[in-house]
MMTF fields as JSON, N, C-alpha, C and O atoms, coordinates in Angstrom:
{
  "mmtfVersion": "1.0.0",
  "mmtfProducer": "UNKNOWN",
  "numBonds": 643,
  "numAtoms": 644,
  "numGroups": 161,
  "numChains": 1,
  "numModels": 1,
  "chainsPerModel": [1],
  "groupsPerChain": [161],
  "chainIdList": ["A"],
  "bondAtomList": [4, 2, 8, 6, 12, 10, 16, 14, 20, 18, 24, 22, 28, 26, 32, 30, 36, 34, 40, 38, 44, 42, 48, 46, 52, 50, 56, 54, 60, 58, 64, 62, 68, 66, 72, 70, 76, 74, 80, 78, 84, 82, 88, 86, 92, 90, 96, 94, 100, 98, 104, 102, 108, 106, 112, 110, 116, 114, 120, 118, 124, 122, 128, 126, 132, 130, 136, 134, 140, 138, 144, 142, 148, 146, 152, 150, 156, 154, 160, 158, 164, 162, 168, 166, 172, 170, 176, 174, 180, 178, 184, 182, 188, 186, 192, 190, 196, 194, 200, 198, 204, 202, 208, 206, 212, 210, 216, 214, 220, 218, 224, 222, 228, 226, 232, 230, 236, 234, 240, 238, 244, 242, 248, 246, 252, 250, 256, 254, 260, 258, 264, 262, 268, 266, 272, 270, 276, 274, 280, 278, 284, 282, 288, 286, 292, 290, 296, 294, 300, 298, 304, 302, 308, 306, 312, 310, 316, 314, 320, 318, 324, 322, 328, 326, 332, 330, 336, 334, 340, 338, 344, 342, 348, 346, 352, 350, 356, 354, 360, 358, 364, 362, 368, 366, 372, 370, 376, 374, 380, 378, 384, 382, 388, 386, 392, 390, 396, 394, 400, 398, 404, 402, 408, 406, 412, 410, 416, 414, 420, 418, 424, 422, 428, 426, 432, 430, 436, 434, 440, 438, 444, 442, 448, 446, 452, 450, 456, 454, 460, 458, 464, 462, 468, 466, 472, 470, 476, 474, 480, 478, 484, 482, 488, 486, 492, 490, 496, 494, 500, 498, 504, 502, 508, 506, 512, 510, 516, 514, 520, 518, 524, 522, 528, 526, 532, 530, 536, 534, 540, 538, 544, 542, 548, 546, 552, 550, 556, 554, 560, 558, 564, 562, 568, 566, 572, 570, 576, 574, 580, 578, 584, 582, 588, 586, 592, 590, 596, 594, 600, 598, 604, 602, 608, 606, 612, 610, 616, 614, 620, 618, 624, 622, 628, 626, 632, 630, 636, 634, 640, 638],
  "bondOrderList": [1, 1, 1, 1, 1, 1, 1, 1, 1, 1, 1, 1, 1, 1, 1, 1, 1, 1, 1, 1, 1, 1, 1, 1, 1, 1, 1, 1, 1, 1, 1, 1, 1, 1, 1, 1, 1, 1, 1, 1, 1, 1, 1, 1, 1, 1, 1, 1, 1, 1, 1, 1, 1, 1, 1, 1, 1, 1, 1, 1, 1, 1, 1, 1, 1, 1, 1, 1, 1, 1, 1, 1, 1, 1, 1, 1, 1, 1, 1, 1, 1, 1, 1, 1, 1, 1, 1, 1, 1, 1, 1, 1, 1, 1, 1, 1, 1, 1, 1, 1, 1, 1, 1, 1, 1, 1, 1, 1, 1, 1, 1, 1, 1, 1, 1, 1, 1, 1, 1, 1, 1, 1, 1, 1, 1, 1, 1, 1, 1, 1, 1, 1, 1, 1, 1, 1, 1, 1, 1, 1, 1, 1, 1, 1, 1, 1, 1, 1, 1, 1, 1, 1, 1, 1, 1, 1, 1, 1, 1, 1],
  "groupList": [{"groupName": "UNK", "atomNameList": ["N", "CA", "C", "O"], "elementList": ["N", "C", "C", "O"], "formalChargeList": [0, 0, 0, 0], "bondAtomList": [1, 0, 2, 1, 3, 2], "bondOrderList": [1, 1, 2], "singleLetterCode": "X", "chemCompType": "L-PEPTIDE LINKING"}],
  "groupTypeList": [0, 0, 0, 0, 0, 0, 0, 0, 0, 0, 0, 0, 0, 0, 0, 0, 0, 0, 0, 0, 0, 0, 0, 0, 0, 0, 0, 0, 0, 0, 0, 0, 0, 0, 0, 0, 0, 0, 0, 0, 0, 0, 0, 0, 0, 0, 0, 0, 0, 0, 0, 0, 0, 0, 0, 0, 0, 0, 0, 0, 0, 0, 0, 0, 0, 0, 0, 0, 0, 0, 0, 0, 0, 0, 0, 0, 0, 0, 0, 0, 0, 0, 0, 0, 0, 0, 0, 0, 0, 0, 0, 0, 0, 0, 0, 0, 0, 0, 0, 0, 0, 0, 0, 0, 0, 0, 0, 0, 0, 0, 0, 0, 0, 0, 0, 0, 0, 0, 0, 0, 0, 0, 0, 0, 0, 0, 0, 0, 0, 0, 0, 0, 0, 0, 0, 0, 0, 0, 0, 0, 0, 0, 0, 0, 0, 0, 0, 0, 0, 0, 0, 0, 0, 0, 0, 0, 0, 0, 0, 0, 0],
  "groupIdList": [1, 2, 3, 4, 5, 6, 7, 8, 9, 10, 11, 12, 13, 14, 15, 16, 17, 18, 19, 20, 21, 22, 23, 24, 25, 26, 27, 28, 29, 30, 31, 32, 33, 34, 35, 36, 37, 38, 39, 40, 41, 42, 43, 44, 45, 46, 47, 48, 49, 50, 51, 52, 53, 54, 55, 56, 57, 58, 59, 60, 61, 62, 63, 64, 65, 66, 67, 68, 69, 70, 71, 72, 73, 74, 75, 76, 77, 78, 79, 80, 81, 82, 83, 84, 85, 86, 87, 88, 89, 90, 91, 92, 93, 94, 95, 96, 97, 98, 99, 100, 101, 102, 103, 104, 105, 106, 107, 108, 109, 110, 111, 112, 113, 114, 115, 116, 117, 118, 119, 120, 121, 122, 123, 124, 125, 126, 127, 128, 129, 130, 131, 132, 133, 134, 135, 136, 137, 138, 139, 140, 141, 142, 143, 144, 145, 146, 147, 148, 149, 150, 151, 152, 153, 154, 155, 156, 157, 158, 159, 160, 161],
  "secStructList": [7, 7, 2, 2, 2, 2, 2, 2, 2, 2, 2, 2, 2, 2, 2, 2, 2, 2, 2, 2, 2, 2, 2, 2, 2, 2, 2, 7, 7, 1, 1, 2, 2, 2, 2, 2, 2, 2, 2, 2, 2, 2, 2, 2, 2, 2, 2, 2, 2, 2, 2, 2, 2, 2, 2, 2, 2, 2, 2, 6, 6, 7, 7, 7, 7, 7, 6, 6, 7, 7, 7, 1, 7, 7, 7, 7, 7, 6, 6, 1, 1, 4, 4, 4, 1, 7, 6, 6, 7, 7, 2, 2, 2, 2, 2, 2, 2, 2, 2, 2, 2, 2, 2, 2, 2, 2, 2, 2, 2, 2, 2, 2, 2, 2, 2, 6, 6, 7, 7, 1, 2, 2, 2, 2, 2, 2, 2, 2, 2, 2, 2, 2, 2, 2, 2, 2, 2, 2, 2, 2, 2, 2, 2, 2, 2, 2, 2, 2, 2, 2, 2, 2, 2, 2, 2, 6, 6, 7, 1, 7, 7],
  "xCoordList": [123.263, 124.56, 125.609, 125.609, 126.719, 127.945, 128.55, 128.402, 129.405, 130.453, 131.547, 132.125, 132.154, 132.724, 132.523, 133.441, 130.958, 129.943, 130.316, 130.76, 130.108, 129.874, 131.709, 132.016, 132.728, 133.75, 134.095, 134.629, 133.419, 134.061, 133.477, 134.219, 132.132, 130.98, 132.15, 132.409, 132.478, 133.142, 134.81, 135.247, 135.299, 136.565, 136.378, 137.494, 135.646, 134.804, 134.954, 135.613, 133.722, 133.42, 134.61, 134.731, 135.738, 136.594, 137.871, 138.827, 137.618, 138.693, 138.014, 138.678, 136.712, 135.84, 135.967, 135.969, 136.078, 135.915, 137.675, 138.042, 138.503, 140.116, 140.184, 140.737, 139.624, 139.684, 138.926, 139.222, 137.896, 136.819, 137.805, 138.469, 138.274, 138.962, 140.773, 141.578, 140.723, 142.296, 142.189, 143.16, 140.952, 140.132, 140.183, 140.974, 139.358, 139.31, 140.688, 141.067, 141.284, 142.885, 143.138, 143.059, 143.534, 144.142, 143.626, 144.29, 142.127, 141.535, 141.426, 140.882, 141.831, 141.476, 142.809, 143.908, 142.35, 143.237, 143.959, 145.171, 143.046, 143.529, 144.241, 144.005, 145.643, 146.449, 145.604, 145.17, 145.412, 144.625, 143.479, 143.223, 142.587, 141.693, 142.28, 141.469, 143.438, 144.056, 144.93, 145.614, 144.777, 145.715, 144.244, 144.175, 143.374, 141.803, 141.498, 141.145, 141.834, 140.999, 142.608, 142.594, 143.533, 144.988, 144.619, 144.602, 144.443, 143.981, 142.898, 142.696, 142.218, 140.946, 141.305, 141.047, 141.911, 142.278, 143.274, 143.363, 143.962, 145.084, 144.325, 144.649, 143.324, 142.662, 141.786, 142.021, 140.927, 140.449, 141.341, 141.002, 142.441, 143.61, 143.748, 143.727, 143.927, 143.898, 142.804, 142.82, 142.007, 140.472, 140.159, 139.576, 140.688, 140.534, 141.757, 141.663, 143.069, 143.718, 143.511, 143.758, 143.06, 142.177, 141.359, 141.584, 140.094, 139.366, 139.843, 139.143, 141.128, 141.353, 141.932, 141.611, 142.853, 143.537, 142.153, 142.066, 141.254, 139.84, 139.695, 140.015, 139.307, 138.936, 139.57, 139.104, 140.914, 142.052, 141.572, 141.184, 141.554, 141.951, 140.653, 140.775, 139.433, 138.217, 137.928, 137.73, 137.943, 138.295, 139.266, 139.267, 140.095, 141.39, 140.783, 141.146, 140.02, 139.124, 140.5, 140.802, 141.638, 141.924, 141.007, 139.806, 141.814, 141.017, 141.036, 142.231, 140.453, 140.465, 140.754, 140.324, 141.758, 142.268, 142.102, 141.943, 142.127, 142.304, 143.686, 143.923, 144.583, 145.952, 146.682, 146.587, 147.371, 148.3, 147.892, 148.44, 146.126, 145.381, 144.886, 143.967, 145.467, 145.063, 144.112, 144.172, 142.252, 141.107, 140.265, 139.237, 141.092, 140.595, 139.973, 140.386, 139.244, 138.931, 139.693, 139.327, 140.953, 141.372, 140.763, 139.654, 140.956, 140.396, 140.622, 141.414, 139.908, 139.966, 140.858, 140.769, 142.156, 142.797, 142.339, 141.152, 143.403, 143.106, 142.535, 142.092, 142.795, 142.771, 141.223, 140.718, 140.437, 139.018, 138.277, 137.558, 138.516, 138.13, 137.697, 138.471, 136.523, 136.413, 137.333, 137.221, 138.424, 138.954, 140.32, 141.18, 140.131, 141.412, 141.114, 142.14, 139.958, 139.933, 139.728, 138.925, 139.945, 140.414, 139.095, 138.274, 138.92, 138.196, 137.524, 136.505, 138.322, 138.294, 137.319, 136.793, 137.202, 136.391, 135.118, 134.177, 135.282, 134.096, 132.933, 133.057, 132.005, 131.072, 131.683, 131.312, 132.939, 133.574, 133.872, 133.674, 134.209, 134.824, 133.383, 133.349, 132.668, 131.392, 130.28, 129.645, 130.447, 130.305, 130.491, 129.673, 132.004, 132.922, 132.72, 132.599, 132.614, 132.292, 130.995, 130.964, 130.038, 128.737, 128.282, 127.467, 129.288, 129.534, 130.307, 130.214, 131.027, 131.531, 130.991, 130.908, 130.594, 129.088, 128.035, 127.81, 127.553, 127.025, 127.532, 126.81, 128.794, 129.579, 130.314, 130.753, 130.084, 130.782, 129.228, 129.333, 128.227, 126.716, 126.485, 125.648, 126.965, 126.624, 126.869, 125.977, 128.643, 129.389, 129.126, 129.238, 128.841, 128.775, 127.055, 126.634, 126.514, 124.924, 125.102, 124.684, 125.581, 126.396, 127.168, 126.567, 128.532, 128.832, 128.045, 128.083, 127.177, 126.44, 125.616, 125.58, 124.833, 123.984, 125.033, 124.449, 125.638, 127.174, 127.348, 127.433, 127.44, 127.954, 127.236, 127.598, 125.667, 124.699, 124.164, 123.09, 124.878, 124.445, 125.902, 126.082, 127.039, 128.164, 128.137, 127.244, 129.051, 128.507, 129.849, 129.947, 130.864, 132.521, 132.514, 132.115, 133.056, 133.186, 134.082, 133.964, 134.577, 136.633, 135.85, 135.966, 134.929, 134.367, 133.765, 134.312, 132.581, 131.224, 132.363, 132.032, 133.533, 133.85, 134.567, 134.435, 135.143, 135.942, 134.885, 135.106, 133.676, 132.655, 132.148, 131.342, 132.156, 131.429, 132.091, 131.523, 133.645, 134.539, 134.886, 135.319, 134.496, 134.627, 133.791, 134.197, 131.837, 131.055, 131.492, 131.245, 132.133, 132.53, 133.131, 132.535, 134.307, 135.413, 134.379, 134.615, 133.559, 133.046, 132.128, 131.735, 132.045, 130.774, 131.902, 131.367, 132.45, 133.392, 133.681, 133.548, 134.113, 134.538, 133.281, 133.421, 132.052, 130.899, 130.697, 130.271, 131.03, 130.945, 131.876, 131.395, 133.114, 134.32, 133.842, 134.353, 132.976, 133.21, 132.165, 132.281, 130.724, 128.958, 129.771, 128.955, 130.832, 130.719, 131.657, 131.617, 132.548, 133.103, 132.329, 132.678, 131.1, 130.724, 129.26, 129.012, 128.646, 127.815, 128.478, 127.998, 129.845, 130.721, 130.941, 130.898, 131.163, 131.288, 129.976, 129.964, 129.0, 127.833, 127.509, 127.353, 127.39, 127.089, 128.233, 127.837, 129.563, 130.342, 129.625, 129.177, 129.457, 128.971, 127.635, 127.477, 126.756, 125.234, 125.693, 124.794, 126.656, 126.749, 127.484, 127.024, 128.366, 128.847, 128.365, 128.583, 127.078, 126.071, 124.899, 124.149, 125.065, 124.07, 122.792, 121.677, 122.937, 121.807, 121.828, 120.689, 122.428, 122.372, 122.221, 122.875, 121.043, 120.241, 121.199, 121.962, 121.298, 122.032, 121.474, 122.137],
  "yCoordList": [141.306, 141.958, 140.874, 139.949, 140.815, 140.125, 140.203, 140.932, 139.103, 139.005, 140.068, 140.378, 140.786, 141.747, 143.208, 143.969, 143.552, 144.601, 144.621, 145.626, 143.239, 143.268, 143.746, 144.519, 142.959, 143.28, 144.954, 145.5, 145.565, 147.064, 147.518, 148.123, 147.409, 148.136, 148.129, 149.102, 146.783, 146.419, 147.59, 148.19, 147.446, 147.858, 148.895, 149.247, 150.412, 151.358, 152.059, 153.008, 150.849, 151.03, 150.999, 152.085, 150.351, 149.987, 151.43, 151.653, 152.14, 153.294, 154.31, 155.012, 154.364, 155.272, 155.103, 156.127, 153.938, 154.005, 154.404, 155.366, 153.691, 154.398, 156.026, 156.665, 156.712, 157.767, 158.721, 159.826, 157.848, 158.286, 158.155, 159.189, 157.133, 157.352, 157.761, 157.764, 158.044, 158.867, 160.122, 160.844, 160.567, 162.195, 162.127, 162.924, 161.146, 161.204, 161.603, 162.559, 160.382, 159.987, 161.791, 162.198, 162.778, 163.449, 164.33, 164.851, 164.487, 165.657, 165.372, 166.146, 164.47, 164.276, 164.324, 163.888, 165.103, 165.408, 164.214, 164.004, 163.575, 162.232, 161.885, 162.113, 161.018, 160.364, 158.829, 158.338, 158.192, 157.289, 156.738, 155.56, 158.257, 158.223, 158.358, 158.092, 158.691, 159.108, 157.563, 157.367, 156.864, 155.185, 154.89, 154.477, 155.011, 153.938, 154.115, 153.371, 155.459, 155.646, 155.143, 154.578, 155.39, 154.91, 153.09, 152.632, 152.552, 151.212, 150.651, 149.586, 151.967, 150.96, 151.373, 150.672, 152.594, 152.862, 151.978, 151.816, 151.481, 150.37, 148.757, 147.781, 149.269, 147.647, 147.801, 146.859, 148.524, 148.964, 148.95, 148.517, 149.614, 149.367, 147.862, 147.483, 146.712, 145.432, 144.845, 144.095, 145.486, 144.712, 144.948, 144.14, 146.337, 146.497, 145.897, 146.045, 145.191, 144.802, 143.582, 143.244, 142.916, 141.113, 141.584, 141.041, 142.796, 142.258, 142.834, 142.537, 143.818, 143.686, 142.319, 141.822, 141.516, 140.477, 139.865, 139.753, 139.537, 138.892, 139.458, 139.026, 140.131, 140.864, 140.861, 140.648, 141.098, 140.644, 139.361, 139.172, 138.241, 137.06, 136.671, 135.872, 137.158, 136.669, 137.065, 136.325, 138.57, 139.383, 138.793, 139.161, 137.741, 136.991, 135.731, 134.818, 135.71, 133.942, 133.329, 132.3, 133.709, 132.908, 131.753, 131.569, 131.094, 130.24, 131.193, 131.284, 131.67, 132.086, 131.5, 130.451, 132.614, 131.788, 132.663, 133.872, 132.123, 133.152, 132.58, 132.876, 131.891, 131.371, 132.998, 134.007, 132.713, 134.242, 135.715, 136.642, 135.057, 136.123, 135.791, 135.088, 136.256, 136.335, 136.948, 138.107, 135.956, 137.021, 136.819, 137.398, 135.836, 135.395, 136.882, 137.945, 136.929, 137.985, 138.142, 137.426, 139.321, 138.935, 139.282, 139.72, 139.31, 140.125, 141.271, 141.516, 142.019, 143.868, 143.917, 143.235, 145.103, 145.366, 146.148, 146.468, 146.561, 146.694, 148.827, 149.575, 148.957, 150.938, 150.666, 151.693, 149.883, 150.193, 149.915, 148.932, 150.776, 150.103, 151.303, 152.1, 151.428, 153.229, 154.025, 155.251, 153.297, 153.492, 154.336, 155.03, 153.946, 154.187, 155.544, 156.198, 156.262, 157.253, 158.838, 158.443, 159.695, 160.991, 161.35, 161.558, 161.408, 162.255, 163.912, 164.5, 164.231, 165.621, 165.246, 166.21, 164.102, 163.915, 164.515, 164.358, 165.32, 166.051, 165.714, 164.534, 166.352, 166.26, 165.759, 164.705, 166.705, 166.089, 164.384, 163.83, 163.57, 162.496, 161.302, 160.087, 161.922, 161.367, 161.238, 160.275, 162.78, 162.528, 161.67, 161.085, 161.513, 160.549, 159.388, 158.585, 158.894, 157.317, 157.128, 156.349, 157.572, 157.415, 156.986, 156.194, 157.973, 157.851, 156.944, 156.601, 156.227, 155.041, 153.87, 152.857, 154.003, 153.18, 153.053, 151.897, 153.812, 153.778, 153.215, 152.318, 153.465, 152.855, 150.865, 150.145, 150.741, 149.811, 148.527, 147.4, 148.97, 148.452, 148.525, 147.732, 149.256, 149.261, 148.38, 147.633, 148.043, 147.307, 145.855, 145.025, 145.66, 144.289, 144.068, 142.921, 144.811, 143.903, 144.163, 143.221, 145.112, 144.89, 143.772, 142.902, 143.24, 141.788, 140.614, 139.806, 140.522, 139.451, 139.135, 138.048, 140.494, 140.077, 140.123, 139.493, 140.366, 139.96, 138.656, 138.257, 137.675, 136.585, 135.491, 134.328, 136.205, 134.949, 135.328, 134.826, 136.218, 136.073, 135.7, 135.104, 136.077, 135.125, 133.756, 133.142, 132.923, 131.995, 131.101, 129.877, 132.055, 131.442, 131.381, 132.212, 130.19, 129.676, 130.477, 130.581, 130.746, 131.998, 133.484, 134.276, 133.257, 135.239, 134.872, 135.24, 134.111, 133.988, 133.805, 134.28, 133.045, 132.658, 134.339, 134.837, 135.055, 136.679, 137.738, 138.746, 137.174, 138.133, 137.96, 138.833, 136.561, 136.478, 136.851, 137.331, 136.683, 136.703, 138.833, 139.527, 139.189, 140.316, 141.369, 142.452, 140.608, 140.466, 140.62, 141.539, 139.509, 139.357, 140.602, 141.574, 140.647, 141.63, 143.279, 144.048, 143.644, 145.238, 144.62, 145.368, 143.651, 143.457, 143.501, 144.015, 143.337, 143.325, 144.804, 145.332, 145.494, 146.978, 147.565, 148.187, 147.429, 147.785, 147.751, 148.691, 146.727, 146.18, 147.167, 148.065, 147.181, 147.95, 149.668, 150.613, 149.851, 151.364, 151.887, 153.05, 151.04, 151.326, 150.915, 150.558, 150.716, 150.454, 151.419, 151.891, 152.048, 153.667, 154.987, 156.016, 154.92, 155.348, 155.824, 156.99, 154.76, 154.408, 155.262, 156.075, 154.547, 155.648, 156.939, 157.676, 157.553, 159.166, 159.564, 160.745, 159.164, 159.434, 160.077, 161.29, 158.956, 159.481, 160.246, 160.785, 160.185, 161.264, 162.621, 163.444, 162.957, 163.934, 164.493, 165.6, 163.367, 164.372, 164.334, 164.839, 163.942, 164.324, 165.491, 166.408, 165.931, 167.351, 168.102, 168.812, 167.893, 168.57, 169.212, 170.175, 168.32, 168.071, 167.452, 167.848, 166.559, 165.978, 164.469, 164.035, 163.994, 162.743, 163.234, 164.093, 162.288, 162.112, 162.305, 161.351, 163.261, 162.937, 162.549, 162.309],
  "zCoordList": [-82.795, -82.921, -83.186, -82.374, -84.422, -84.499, -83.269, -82.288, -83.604, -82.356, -82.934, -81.892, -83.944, -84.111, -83.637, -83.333, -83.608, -83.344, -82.027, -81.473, -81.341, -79.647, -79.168, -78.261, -80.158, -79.755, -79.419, -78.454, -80.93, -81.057, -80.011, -79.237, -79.655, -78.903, -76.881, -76.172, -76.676, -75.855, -75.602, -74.62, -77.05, -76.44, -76.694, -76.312, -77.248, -77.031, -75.659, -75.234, -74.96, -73.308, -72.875, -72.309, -72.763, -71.958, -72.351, -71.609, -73.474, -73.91, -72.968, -72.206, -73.042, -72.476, -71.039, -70.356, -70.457, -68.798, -68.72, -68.044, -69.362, -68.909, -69.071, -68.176, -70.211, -69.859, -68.653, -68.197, -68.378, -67.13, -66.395, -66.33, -65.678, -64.779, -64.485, -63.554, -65.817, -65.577, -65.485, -65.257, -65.654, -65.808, -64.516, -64.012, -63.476, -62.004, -61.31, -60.634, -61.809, -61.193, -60.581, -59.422, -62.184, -62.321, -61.311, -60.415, -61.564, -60.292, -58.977, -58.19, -58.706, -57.222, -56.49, -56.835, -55.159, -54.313, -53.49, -53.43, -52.946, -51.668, -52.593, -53.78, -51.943, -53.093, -52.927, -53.969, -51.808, -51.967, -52.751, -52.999, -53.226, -53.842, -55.235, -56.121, -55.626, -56.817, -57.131, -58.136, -56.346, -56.442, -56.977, -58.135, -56.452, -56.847, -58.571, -59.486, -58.417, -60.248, -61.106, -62.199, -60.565, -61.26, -61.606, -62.748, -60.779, -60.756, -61.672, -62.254, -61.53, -62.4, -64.08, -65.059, -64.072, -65.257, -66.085, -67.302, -65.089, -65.471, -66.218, -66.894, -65.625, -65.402, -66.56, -67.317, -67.015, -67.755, -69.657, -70.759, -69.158, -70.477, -70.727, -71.898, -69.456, -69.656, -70.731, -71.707, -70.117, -70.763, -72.246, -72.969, -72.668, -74.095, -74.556, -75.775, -74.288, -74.498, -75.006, -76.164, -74.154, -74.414, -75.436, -76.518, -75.43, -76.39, -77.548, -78.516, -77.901, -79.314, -79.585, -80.665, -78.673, -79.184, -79.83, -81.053, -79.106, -79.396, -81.33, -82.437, -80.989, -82.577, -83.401, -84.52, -83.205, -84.15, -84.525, -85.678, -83.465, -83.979, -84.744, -85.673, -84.442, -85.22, -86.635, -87.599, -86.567, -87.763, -89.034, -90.209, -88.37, -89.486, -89.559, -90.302, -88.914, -89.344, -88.678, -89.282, -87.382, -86.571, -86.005, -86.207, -85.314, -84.451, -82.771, -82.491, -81.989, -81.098, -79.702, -79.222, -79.045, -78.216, -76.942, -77.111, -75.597, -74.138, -73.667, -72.496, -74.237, -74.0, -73.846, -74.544, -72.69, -72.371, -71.491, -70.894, -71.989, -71.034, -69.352, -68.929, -68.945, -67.257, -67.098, -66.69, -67.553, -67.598, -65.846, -65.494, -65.009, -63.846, -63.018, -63.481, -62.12, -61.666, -60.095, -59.163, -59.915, -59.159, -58.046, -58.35, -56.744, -55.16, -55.687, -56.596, -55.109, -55.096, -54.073, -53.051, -54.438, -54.289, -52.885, -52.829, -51.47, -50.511, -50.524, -49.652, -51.59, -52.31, -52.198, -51.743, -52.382, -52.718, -51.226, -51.049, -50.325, -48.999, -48.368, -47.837, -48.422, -47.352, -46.547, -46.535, -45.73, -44.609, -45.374, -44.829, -46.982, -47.648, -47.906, -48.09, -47.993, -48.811, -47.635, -46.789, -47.436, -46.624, -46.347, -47.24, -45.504, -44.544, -45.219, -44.858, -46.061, -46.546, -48.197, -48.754, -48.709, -49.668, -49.637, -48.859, -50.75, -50.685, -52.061, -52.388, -52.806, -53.356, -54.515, -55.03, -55.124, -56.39, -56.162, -57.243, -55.292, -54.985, -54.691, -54.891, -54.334, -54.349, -55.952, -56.383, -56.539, -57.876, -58.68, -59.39, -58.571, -59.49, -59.166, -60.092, -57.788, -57.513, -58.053, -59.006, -57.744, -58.497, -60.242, -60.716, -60.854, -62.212, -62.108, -63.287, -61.685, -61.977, -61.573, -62.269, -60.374, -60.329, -61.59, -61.948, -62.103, -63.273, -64.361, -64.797, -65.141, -65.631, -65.726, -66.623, -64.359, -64.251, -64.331, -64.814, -63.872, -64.09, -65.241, -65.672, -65.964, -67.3, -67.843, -68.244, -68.142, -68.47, -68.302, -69.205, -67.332, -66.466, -67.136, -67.281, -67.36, -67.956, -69.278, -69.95, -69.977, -71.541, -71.522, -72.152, -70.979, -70.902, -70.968, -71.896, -69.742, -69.542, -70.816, -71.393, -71.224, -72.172, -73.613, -74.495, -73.842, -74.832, -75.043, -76.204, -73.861, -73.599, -73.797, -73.975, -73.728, -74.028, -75.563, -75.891, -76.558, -78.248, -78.676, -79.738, -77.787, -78.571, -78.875, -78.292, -79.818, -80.742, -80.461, -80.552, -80.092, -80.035, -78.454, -77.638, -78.291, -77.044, -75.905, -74.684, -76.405, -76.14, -75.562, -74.627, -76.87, -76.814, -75.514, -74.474, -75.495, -74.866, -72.992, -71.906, -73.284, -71.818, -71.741, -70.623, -72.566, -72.239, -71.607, -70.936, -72.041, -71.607, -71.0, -70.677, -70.23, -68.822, -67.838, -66.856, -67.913, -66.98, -66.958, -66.038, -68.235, -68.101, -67.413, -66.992, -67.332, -66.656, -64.956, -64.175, -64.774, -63.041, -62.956, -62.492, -63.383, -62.92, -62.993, -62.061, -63.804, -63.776, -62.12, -61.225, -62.14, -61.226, -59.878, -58.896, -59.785, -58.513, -58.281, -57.177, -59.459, -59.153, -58.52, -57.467, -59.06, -59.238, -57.374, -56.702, -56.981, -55.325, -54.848, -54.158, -55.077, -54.224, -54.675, -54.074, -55.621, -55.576, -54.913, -54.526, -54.593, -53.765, -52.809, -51.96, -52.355, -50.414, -50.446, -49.31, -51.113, -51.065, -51.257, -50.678, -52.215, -52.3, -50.834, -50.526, -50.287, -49.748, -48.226, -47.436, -48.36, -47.077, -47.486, -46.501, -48.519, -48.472, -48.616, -48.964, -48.518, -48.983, -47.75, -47.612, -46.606, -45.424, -44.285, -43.251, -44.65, -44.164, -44.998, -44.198, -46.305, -46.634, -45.782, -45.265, -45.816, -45.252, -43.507, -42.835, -42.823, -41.5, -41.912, -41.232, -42.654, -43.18, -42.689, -41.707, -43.919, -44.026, -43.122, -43.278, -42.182, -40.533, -41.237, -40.899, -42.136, -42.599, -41.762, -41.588, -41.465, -40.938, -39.212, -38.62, -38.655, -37.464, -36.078, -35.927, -35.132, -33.83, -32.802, -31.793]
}
């Protein structure tokens, strides 16, 4: 695959996960849980942001640059924390973390393996670092998820007394 291919294929995923999770944002009740998908959706707009600059600049036979881009991976924000999300989360809210779990694994081994056929030093370092960051969400959304999981099956009277 070109490094143009990998770009489009990239900022694609990243239109696709902002609308995944502004779809969430919108349906979900907890406002807490409605800050989490607001966030990632935000974050998500970032990322296709960098990689059109990316594509732009390769596509023009620029010289490519990560000057201006803040691609560092920051701490997860304190919204992605079990304790943040309501008590009243039910199956829809568990759904959605899951699918984004999926999503964000996706992303993050699409990166990685991105990063080792890129050829440009700029691309190959945007896509590792873009790598970390799905891989971090990927962490903050299985330990939210992992917690409504089992508030759900005690719901349910599935979990052991």
């Amino acid at each position: 695959m070109d490094e143009l291919n990998i770009l489009r294929t990239a900022i694609l995923n990243e239109v696709e996960g902002y609308q995944f999770y502004s779809l969430a944002a919108m349906r979900a009740d907890d406002e807490s849980v409605k800050d989490a998908f607001n966030h990632l959706a935000r974050e998500e707009q970032q990322h296709e942001s960098w990689l059109r600059k990316m594509y732009r600049q390769l596509s023009n036979n620029e010289a490519p640059t990560l000057e201006g881009l803040d691609v560092t991976v920051a701490p997860s924000p304190r919204i992605f924390r079990p304790e943040n999300v309501g008590t009243e989360s039910g199956s829809l809210e568990i759904s959605v973390y899951k699918i984004g779990i999926l999503m964000e694994k996706e992303s993050m081994v699409f990166y990685r393996n991105a990063a080792k056929e890129a050829q440009t030093p700029e691309l190959k370092e945007l896509l590792q670092r873009l790598a970390e960051w799905e891989d971090s969400h990927l962490e903050s959304l299985q330990n939210i998820y992992d917690s409504l999981k089992e508030e759900w099956w005690g719901q349910q009277g599935f979990s052991p007394a």
